[in-house]
XYZ file of C-alpha atoms in Angstrom:
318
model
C -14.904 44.242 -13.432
C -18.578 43.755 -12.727
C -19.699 40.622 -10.198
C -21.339 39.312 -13.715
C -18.508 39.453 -15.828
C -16.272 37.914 -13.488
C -18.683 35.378 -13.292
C -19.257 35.028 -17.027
C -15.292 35.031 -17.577
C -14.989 32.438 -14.753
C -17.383 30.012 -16.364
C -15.407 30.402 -20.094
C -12.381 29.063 -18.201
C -13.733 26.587 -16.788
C -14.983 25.473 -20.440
C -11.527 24.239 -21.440
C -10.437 21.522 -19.613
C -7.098 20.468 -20.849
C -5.209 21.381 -24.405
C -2.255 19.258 -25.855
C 0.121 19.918 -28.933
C 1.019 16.540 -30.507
C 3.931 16.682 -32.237
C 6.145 14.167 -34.281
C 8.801 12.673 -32.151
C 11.979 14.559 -34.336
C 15.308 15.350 -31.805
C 15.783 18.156 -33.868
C 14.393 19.930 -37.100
C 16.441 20.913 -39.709
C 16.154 24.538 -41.208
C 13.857 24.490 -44.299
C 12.027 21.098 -43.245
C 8.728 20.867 -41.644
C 6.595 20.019 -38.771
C 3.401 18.454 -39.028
C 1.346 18.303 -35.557
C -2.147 18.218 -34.124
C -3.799 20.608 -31.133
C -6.354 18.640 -29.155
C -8.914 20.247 -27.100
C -10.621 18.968 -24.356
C -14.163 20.941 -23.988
C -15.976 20.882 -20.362
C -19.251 22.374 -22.219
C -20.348 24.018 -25.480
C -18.024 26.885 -26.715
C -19.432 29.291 -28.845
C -17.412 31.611 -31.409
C -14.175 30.481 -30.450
C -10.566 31.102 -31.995
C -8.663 28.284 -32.199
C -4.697 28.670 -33.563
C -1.345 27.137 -33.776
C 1.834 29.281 -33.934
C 4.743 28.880 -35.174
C 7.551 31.563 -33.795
C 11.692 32.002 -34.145
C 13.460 34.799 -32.276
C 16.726 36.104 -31.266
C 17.046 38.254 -28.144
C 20.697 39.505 -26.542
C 21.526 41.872 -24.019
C 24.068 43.235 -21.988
C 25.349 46.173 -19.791
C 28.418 48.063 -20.903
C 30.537 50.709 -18.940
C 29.710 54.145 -20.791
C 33.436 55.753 -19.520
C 35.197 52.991 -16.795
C 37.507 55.639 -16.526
C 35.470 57.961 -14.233
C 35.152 56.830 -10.623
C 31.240 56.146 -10.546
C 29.888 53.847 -12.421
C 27.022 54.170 -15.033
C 26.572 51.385 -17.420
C 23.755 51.899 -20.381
C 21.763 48.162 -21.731
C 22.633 47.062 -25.279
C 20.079 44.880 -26.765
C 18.970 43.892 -30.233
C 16.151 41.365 -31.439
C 15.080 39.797 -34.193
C 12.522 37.548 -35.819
C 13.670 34.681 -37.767
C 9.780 33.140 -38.491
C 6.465 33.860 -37.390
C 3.478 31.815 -38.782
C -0.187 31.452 -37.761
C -2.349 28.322 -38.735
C -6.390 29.549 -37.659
C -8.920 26.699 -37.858
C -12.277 26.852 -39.036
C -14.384 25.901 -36.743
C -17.834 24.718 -38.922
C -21.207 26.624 -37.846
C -18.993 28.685 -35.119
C -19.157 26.498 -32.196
C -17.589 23.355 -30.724
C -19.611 21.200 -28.470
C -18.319 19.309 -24.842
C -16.146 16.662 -26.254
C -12.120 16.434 -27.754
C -11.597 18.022 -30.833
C -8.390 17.264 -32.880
C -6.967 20.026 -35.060
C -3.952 19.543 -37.886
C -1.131 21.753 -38.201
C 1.586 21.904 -40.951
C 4.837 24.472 -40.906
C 7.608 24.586 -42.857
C 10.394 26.154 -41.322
C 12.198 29.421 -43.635
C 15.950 27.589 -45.030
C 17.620 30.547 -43.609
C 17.528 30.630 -40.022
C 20.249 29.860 -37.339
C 20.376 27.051 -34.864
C 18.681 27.312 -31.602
C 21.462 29.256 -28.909
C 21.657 29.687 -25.322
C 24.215 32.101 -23.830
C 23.944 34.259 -20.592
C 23.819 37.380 -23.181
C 21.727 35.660 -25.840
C 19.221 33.203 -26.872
C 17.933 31.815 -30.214
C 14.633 29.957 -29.395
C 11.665 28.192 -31.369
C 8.436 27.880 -29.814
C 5.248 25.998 -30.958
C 2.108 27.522 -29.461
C -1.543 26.503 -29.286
C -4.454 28.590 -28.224
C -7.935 28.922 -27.584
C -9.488 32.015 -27.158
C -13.347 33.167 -27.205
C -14.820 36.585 -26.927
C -10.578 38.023 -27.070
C -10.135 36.196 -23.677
C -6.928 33.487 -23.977
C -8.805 30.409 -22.708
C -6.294 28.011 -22.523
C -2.917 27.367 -24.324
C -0.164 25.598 -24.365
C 3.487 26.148 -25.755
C 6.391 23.785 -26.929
C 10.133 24.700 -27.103
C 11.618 23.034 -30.799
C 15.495 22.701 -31.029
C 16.480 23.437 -34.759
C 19.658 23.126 -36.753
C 20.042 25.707 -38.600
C 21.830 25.223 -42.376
C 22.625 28.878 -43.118
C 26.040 29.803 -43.921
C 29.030 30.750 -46.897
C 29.898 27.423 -48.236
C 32.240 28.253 -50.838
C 33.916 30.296 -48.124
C 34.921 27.042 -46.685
C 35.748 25.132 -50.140
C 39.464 25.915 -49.160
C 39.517 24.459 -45.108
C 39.355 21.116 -46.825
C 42.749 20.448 -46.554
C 44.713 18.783 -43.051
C 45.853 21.374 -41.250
C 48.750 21.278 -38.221
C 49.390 24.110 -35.622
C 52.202 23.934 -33.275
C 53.183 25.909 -30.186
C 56.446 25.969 -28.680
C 56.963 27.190 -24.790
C 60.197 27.347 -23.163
C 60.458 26.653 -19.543
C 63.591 28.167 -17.294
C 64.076 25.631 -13.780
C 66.080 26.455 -10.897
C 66.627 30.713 -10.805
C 68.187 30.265 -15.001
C 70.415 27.202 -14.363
C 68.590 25.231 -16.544
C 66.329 25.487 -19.102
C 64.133 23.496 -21.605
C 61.016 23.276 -23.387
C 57.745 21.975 -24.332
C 56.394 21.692 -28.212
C 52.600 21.106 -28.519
C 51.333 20.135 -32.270
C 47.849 19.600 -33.145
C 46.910 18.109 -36.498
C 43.539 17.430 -38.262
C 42.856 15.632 -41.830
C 40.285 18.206 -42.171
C 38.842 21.346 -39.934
C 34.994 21.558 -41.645
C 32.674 19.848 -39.525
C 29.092 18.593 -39.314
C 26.781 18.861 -35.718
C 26.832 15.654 -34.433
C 30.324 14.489 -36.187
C 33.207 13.544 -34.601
C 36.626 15.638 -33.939
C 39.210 13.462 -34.235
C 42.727 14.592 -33.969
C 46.820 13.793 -33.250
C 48.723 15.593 -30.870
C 52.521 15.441 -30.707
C 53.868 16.585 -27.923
C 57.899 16.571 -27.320
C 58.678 17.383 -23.871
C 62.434 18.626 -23.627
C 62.572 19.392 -19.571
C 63.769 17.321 -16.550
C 59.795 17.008 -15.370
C 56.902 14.861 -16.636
C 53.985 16.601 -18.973
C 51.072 15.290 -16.845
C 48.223 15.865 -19.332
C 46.526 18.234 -21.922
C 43.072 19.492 -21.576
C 41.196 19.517 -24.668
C 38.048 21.894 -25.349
C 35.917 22.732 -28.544
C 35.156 26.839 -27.557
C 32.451 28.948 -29.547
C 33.117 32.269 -29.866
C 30.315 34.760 -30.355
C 30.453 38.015 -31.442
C 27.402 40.033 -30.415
C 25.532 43.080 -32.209
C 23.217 45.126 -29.910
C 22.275 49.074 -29.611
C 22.147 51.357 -26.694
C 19.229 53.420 -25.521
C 20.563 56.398 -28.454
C 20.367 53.697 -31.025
C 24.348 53.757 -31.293
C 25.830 50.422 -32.330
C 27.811 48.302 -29.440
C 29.533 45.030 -30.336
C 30.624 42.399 -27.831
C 32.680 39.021 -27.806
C 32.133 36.043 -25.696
C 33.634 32.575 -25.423
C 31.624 29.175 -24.148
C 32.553 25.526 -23.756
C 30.993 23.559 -25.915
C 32.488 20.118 -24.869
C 35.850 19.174 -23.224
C 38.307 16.290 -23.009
C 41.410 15.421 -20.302
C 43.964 13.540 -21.701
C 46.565 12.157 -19.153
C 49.724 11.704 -21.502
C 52.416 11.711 -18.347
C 55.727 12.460 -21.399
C 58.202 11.288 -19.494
C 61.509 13.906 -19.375
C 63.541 14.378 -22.945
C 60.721 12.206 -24.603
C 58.015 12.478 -26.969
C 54.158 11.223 -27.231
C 51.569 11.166 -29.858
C 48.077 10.956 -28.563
C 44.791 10.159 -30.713
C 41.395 11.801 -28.842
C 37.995 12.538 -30.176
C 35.413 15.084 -29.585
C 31.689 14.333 -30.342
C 29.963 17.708 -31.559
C 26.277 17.674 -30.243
C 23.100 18.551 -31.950
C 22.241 21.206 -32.695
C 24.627 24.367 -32.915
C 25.258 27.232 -34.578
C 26.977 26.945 -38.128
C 29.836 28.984 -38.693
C 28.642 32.318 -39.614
C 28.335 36.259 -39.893
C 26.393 38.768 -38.472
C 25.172 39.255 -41.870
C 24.175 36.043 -42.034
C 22.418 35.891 -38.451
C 21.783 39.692 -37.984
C 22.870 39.690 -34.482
C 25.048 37.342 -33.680
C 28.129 35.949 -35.488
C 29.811 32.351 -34.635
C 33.193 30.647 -35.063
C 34.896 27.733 -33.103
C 38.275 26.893 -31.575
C 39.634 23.485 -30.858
C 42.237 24.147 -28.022
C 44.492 22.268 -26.251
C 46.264 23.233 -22.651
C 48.452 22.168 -20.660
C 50.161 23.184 -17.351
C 53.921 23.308 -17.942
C 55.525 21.522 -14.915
C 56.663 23.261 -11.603
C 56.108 26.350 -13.081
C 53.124 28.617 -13.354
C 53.260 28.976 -17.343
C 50.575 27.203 -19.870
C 50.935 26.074 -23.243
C 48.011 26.857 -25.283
C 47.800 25.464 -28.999
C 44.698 27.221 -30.861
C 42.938 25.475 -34.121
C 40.148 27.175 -35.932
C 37.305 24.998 -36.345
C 34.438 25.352 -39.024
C 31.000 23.699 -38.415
C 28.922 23.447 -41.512
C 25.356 21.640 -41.869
């Protein structure tokens, strides 16, 4: 690069100084609404020619490494990764006789966002994002820009598949317990029970558990936990498919019951779903991921080293 070019690209920077997105104050969008927004730029001097833009861009991205044969004593481990593009819009602005002179100029955006698309995601092996993006450019040098992260709910999903989870549902788990080398024995019955297992973002889990505690030792407390499960569709380097499961937290509860010996407890808790995540789903229906949801419950049986683990599938629906 030549002294005067630097010098010339130098003073176009220096043209710019600040640019802002303005956007509505919305938590979070819904799939197939909109977003209506303004970019303001802040000119130091006279721009001339200049390409001014607002983008509007949805991707999925996942990757991880996978053992090509663990049973071989080195290790070699080949990168499975897939991507997508869920939107990708472009809003260029006329700018009248091909210049803007040194003072703030106010742009206005519209988008409307595709009703098909997933919820934003963040996993360590894969994210769903939505960014805003504004930029000013002049003679194919990026001037100045600036870019905003949107959280969306996505709608997407099967809903007559769920027409039949209407109903209450109840899962019990029965663990028996041996005390003192087999002298005595006993057991611990852990039942779960819903009015309904199809839920909303931002509703409320509420539930009954039963629990009927038939050993000589208290049942301390249950640990509640809403899990989403992922499964994961990437490719390796050959282009051969690789799949992948993975379980996250997506909120938690302790419950200290302390069920005295030879009694029995019912306990009412609630779990408040936040906003947004994923809808129950497919990989058809996402491409590259798929999501479902667990409500479990745990608990520690006493003085032993055994767990009682009740599992209730969970559908979340917008």
């Amino acid at each position: 690069q030549t002294p005067a070019a630097a010098t010339t690209l130098s003073s176009l920077m220096s043209t710019v100084r600040a640019i802002n997105l303005v956007l509505p104050e919305i938590e979070v969008y819904l799939a197939g609404s909109s977003i209506d927004g303004q970019l303001v730029l802040n000119l130091r001097s006279t721009l001339v020619d200049p390409v001014v833009k607002v983008e509007l861009v949805g991707r999925g991205y996942l990757r991880w490494l996978e053992e090509e044969n663990p049973e071989r004593d080195y290790e070699k481990s080949t990168a499975c990764t897939n991507q997508v593009v869920y939107v990708s819009k472009t809003q260029n602005f006329h700018i009248k006789d091909g210049w803007l002179d040194s003072r703030v100029h106010t742009f206005d955006f519209h988008f409307t966002f595709p009703p098909n698309i997933p919820s934003t995601f963040t996993s360590k092996i894969g994210c769903i994002s939505y960014t805003v993006q504004g930029t000013c450019c002049s003679s194919q040098v990026v001037l100045a820009k600036e870019e905003r992260c949107l959280l969306l709910q996505g709608t997407a999903g099967d809903r007559r598949r769920h027409m039949k989870d209407k109903a209450p549902l109840v899962v019990e788990v029965r663990k028996d317990v041996v005390y003192f080398c087999r002298f005595r024995r006993g057991f611990v019955t852990l039942r779960i029970s819903l009015e309904k297992n199809i839920f909303c973002p931002g509703d409320t889990i509420v539930f009954m558990t039963d629990i009927a505690n038939r050993t000589c030792k208290y049942v301390r407390k249950v640990i509640f936990a809403l899990h989403c499960i992922v499964l994961y569709r990437g490719f390796s380097s050959m282009g051969e498919p690789h799949y992948l499961e993975d379980q996250s937290e997506v909120t938690r509860l302790e419950s200290r019951t302390d069920t005295a010996p030879f009694e029995a407890m019912r306990v009412t808790s609630a779990l408040v779903l936040p906003k947004p995540m994923p809808v129950t789903s497919t990989l058809r229906e996402n491409k590259i991921m798929a999501f479902r949801y667990e409500l479990v419950g745990t608990s520690d049986l006493p003085c032993t080293t055994s767990t009682i683990v009740v599992r209730v599938p969970i559908i979340i629906a917008a």
